[in-house]
Short mmCIF file of C-alpha atoms in Angstrom, two decimals:
data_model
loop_
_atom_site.label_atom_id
_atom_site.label_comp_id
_atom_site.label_asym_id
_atom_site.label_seq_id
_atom_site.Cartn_x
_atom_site.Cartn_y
_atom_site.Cartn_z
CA UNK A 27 -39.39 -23.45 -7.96
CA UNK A 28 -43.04 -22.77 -8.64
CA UNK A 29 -43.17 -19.10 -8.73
CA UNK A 30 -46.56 -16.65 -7.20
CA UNK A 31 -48.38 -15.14 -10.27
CA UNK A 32 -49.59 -12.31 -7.86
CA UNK A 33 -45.61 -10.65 -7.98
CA UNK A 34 -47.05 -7.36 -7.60
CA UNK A 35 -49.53 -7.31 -4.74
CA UNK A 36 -46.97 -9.50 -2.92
CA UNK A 37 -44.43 -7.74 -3.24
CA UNK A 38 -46.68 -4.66 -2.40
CA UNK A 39 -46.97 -6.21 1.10
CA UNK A 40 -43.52 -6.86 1.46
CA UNK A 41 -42.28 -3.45 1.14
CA UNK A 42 -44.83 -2.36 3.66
CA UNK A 43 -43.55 -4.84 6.14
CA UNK A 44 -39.99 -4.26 5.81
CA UNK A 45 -40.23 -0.48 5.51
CA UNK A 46 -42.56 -0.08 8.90
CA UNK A 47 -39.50 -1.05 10.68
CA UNK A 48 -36.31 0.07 8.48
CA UNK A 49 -36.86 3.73 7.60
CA UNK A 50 -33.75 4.36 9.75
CA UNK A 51 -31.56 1.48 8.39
CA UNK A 52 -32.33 3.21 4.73
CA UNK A 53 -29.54 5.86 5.61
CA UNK A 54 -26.36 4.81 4.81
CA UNK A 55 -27.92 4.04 1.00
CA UNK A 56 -28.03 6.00 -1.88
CA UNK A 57 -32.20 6.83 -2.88
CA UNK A 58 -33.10 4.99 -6.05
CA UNK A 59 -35.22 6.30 -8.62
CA UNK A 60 -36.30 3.29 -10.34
CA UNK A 61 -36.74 3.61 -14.28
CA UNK A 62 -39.18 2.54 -16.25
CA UNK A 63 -40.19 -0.57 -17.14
CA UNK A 64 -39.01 -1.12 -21.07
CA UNK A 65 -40.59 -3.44 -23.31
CA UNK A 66 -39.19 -7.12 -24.34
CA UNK A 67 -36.60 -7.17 -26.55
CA UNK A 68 -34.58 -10.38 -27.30
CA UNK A 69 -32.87 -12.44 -30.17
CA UNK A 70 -36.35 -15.14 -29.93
CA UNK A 71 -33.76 -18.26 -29.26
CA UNK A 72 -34.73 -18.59 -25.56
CA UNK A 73 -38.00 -20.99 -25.23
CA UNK A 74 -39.87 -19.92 -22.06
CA UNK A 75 -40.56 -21.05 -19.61
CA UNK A 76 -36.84 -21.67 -19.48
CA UNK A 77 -35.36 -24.08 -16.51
CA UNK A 78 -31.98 -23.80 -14.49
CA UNK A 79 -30.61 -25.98 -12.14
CA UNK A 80 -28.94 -23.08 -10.25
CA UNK A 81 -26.66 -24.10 -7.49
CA UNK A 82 -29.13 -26.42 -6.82
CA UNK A 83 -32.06 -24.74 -7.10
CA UNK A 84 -34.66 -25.02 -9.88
CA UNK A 85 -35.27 -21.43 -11.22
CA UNK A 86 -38.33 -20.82 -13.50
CA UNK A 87 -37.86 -18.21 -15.79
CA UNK A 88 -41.29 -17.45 -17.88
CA UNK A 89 -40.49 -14.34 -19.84
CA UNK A 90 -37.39 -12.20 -19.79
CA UNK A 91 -37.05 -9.76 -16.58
CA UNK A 92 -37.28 -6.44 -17.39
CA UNK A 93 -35.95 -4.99 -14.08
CA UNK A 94 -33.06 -6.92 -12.93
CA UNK A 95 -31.13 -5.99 -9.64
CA UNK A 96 -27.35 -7.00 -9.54
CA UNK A 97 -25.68 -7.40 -6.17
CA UNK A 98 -22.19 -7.73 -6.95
CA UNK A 99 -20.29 -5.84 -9.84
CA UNK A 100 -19.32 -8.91 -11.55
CA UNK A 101 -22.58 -9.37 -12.20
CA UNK A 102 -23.60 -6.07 -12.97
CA UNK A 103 -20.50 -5.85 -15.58
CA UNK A 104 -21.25 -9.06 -17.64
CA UNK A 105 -25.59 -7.65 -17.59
CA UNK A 106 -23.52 -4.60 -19.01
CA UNK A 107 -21.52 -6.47 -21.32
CA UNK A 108 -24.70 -8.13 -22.52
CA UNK A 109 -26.19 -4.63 -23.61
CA UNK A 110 -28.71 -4.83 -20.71
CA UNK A 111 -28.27 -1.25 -18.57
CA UNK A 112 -31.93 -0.56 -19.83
CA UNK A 113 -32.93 -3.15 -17.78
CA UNK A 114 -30.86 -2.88 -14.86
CA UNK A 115 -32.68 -1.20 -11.84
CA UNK A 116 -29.89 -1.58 -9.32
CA UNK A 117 -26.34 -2.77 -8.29
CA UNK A 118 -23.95 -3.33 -5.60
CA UNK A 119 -21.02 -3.92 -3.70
CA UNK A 120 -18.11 -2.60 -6.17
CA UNK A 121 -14.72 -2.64 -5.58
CA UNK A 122 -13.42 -0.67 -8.55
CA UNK A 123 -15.06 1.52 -11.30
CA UNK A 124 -16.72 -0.30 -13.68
CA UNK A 125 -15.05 -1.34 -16.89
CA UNK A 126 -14.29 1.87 -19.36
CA UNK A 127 -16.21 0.35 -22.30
CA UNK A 128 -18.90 -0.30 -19.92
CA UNK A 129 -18.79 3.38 -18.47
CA UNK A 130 -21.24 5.33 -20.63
CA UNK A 131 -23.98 2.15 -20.30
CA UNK A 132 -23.18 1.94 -16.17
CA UNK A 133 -23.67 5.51 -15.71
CA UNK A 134 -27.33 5.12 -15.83
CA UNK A 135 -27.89 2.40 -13.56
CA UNK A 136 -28.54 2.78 -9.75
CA UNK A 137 -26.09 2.25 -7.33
CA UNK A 138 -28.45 0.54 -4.46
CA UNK A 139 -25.36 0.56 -1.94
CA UNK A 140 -21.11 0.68 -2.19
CA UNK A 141 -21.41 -2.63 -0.44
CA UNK A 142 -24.47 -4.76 0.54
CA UNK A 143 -27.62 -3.11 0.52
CA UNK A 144 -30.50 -3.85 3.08
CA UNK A 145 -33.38 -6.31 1.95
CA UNK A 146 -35.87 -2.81 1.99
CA UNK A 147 -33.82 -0.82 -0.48
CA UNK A 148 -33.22 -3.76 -2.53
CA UNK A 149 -37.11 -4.04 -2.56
CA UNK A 150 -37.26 -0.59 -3.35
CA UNK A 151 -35.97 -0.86 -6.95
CA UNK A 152 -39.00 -3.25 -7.50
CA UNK A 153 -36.83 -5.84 -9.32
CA UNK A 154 -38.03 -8.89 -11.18
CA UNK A 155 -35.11 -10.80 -11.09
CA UNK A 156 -31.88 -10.56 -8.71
CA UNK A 157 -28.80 -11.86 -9.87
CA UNK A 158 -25.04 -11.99 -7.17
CA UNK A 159 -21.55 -13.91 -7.94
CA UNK A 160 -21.60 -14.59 -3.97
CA UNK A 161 -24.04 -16.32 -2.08
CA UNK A 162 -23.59 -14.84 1.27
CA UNK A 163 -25.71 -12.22 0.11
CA UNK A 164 -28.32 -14.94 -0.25
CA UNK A 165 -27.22 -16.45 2.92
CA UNK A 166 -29.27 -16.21 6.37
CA UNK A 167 -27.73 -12.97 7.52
CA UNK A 168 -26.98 -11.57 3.89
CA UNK A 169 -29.50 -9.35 1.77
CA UNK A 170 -32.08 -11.69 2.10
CA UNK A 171 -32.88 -15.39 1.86
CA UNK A 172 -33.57 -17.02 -2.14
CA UNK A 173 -37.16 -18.11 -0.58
CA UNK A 174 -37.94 -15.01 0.42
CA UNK A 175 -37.47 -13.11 -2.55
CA UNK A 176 -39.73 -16.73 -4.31
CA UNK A 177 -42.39 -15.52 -1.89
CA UNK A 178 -42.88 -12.39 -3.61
CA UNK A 179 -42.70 -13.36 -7.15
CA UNK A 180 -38.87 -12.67 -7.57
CA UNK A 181 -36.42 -15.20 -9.53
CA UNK A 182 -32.92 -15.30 -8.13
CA UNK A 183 -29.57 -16.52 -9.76
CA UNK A 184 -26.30 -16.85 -8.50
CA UNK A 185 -23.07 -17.19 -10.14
CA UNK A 186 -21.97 -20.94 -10.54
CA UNK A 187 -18.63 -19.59 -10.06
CA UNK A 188 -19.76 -19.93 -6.25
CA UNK A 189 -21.49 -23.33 -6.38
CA UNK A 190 -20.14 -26.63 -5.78
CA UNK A 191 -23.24 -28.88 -6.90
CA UNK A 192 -26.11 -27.28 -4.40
CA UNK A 193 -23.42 -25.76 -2.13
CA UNK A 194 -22.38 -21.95 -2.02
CA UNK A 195 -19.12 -21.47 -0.84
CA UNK A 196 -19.06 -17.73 0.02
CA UNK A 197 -23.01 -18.68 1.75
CA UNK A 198 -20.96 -21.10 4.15
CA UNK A 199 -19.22 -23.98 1.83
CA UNK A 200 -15.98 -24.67 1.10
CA UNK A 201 -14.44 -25.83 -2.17
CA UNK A 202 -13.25 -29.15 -3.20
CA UNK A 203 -11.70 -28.30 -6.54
CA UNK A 204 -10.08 -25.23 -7.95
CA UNK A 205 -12.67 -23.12 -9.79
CA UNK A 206 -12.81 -22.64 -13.44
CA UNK A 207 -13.31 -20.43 -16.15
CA UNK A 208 -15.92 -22.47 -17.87
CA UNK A 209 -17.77 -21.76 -14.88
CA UNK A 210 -17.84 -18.34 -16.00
CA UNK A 211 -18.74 -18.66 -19.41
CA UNK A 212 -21.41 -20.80 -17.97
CA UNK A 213 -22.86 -17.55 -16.01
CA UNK A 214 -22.66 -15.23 -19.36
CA UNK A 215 -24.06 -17.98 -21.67
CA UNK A 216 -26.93 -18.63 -19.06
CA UNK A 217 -27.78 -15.02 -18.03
CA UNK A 218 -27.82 -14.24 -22.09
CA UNK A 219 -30.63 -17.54 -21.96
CA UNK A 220 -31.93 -15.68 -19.56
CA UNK A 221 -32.73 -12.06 -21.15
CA UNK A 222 -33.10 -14.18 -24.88
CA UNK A 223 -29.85 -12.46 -26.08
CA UNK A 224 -27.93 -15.99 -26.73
CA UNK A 225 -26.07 -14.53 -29.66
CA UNK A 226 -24.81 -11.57 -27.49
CA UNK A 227 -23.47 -14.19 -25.07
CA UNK A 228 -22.06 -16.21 -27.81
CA UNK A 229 -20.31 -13.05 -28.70
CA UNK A 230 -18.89 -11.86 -25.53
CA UNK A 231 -17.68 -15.51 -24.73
CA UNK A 232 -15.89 -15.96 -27.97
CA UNK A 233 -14.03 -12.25 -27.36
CA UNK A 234 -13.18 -13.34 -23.47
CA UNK A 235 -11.75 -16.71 -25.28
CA UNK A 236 -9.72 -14.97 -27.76
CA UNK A 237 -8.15 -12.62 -25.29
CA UNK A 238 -7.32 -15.50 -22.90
CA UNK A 239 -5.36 -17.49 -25.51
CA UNK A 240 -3.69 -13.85 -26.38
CA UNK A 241 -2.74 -12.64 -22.93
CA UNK A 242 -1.13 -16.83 -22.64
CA UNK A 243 0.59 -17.15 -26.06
CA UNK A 244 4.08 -18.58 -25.45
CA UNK A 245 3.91 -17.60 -21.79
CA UNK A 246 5.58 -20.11 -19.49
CA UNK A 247 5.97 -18.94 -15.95
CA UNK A 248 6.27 -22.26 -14.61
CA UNK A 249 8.44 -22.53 -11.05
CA UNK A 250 7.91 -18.78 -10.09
CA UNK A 251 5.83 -18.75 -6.65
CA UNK A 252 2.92 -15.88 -6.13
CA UNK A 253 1.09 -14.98 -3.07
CA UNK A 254 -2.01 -13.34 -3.98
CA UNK A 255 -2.83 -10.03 -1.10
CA UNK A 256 -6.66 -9.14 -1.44
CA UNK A 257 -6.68 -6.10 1.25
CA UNK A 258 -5.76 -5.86 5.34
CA UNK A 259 -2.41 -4.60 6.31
CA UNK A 260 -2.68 -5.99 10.03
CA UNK A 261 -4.29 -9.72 9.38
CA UNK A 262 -4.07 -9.90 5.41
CA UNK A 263 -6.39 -11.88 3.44
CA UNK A 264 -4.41 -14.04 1.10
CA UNK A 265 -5.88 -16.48 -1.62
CA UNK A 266 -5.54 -20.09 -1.38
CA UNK A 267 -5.40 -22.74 -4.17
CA UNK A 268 -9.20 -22.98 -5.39
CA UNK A 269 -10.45 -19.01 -5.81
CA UNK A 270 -10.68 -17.42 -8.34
CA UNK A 271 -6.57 -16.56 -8.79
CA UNK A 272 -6.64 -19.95 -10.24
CA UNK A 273 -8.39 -18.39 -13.03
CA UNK A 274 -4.84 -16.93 -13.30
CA UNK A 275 -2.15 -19.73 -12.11
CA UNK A 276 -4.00 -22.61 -14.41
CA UNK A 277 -3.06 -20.98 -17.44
CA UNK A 278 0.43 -19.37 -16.91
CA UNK A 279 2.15 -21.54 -14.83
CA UNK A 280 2.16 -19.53 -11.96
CA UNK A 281 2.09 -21.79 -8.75
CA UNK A 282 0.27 -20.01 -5.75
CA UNK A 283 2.36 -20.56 -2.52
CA UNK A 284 -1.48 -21.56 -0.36
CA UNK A 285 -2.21 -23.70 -3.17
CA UNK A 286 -2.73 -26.41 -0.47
CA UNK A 287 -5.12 -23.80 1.28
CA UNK A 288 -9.14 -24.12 0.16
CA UNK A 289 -10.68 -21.40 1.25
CA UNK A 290 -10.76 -18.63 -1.61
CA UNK A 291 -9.20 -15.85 0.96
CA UNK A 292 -7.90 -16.57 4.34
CA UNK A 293 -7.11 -14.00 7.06
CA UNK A 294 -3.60 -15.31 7.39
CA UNK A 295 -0.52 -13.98 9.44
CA UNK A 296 2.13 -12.06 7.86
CA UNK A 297 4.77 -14.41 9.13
CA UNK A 298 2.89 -17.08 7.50
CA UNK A 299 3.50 -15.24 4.19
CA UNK A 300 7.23 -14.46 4.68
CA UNK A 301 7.57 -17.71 5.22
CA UNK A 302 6.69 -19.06 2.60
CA UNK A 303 8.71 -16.50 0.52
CA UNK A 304 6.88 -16.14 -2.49
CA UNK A 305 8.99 -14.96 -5.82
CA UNK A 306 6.37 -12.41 -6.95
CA UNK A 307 3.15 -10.76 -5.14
CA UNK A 308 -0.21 -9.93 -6.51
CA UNK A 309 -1.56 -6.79 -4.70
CA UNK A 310 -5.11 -5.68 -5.07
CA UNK A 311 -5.50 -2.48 -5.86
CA UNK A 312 -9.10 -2.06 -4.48
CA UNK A 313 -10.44 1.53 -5.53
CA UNK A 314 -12.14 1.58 -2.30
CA UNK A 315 -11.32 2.33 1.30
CA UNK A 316 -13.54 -0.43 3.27
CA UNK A 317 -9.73 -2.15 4.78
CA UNK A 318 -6.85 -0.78 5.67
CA UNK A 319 -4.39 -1.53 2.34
CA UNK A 320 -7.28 -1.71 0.13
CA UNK A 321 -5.20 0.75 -2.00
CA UNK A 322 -1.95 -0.19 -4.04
CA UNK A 323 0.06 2.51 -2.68
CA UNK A 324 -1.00 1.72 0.78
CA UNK A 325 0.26 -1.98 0.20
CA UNK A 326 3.49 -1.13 -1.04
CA UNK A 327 4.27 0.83 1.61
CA UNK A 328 3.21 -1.16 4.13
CA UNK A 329 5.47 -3.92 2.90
CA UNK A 330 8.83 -1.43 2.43
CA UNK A 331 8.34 0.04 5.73
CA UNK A 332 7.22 -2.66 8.16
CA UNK A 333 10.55 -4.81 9.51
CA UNK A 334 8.86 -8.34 8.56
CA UNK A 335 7.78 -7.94 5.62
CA UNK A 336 10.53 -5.86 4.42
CA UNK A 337 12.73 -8.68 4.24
CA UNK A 338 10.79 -10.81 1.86
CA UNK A 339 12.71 -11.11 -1.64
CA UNK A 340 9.96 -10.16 -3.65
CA UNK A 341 9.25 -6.74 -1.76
CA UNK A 342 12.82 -6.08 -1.80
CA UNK A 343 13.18 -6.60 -5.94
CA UNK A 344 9.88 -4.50 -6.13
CA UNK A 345 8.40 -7.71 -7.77
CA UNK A 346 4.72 -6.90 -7.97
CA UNK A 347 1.87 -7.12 -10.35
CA UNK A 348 -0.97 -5.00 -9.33
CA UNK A 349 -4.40 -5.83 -10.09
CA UNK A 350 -8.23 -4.17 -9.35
CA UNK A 351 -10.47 -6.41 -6.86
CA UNK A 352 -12.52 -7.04 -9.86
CA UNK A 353 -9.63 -8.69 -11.30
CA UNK A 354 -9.05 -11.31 -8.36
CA UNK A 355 -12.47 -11.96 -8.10
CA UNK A 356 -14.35 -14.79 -10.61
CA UNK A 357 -15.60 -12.46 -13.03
CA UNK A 358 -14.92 -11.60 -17.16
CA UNK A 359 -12.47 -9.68 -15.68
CA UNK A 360 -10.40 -12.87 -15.39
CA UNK A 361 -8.94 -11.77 -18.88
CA UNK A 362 -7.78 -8.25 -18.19
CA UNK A 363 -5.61 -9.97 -15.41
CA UNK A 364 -4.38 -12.11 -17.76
CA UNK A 365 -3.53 -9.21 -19.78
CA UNK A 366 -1.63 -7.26 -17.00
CA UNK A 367 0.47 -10.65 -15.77
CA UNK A 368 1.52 -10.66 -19.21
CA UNK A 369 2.55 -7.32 -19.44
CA UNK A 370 4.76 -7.98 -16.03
CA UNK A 371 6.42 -10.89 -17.79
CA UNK A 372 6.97 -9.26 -20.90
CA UNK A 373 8.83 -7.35 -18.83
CA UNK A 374 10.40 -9.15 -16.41
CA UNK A 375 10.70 -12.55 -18.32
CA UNK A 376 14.68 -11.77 -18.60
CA UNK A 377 14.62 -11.78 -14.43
CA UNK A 378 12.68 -14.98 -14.08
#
């Protein structure tokens, strides 16, 4: 991507165009007060310009950004984890609070919207660089387009967690293989390039490994079905085979009962799931109220009070391990689902 050198006066113009006909849409957004700009300050390991085949796009990267805008809060929490809020200018579309450790460094940075924010507010934090883990916000219809954000001097990247070669699957594609976690390390290692903190990626890679193989030690759960419920009481979206709960089956033996199903959440029936009478059910317990069920109390009970569902095995042994969105989404948070399966079989491992 060959990038304008003229960022400012472009983007200048942009703003102008998109706010002459949005002052309305700005509404339902919080009013960012964009910080200011800090100086460089990186580990000297990255060699600029740097190069990334990004879900098939080449991104150009000739300095590190110093105002980054994050549209999803797994991104946000790994720019976080990276020791970055000074340089974060905006986020969006949360599902949860953000990580406790991460609490204190969060609290100063923007939030642009509670979901999606409009291309004119995201302009509005004047970033440099805009990072997502979902490409439907890059998607026609989304926050804006890649290309447009080129036109004014603004480097994109989006989370290979969502590419398949040059395809996005949440910007329209559909998988073809289960995702994995090196696909996640890949994001931290390449977003520490990025900002020329390599060692600080190293770091935080190394810690999400050693938790991994601690949360998995000696756990075998092998035969025991799980059904994976996102949000949605009335048409519930339930996780097929190749999402980002595979971050969680692959290593603990856990078979999902859509494994055969691609798509990383599918609006699915509810006799669809009580057929397929899965031994144990992840619920998301969103910290939100965008769905009905987003909440964990809301799921359970739904599922003790409504006559279908009520019969199911699973609902009827209580056999649940709750989880945040963040959790069930491809994200470092992988790990502390890891940690809370384990916890359940610790548990339960005398049931199973």
């Amino acid at each position: 991507m060959s990038r304008p050198r003229t960022r400012t006066g472009a983007l200048a113009a942009a703003l102008v165009a998109v706010l002459a006909g949005a002052l309305t849409g700005c509404g339902a957004s919080e009013p960012v007060e964009a910080p200011a700009t800090v100086a460089p300050a990186g580990e000297g390991r990255t060699q600029y310009p740097l190069v990334l085949d990004n879900c098939g796009q080449q991104v150009v990267v000739d300095a590190p950004p110093q105002r980054v805008a994050s549209l999803d809060q797994g991104s946000t929490e790994i720019l976080l984890s990276l020791g970055l809020a000074d340089r974060v200018v905006g986020t969006a579309s949360w599902t949860d609070p953000v990580l406790p450790e991460l609490a204190e460094a969060g609290a100063s940075v923007p939030r642009l919207a509670d979901n999606a924010p409009t291309y004119e507010v995201l302009l509005g934090a004047d970033p440099d660089f805009v990072t997502a883990s979902f490409g439907r916000h890059f998607a026609e219809g989304g926050v804006t387009t890649r290309e447009r954000l080129a036109e004014t001097g603004v480097d994109s990247y989006l989370s290979p967690t969502d590419c398949e070669g040059s395809t996005s699957i949440n910007g329209g594609g559909t998988r073809t293989r289960p995702v994995t976690v090196e696909a996640v390390y890949q994001e931290v290692h390449e977003l520490a390039e990025v900002f020329d903190v390599a060692d600080r990626g190293d770091a935080l890679v190394a810690r999400l490994q050693q938790r991994a193989a601690a949360a998995t030690e000696g756990m075998d759960l092998s035969g025991t079905t799980v059904a994976f419920w996102f949000a949605d009481t009335s048409t519930p979206y339930i996780a097929g085979g190749f999402g980002a709960p595979a971050l969680l089956t692959a290593p603990t033996g856990l078979q999902n009962a859509f494994a055969d199903r691609p798509e990383d959440w599918n609006a699915t029936g509810w006799e669809t799931v009580v057929a397929a009478q899965p031994d144990v059910l992840v619920l998301g317990d969103l910290q939100r109220d965008r769905f009905s069920g987003d909440r964990l109390d809301d799921k359970t009970a739904f599922l003790a009070a409504d006559p279908l569902t009520s019969t199911m095995d699973a609902v009827q042994h209580q056999r649940y391990i709750a989880l945040h969105g963040a959790e069930m989404n491809p994200s470092i948070r992988f790990v502390d689902g890891l940690e809370k399966v384990r916890a359940w079989y610790d548990e339960h491992r005398d049931e199973l």
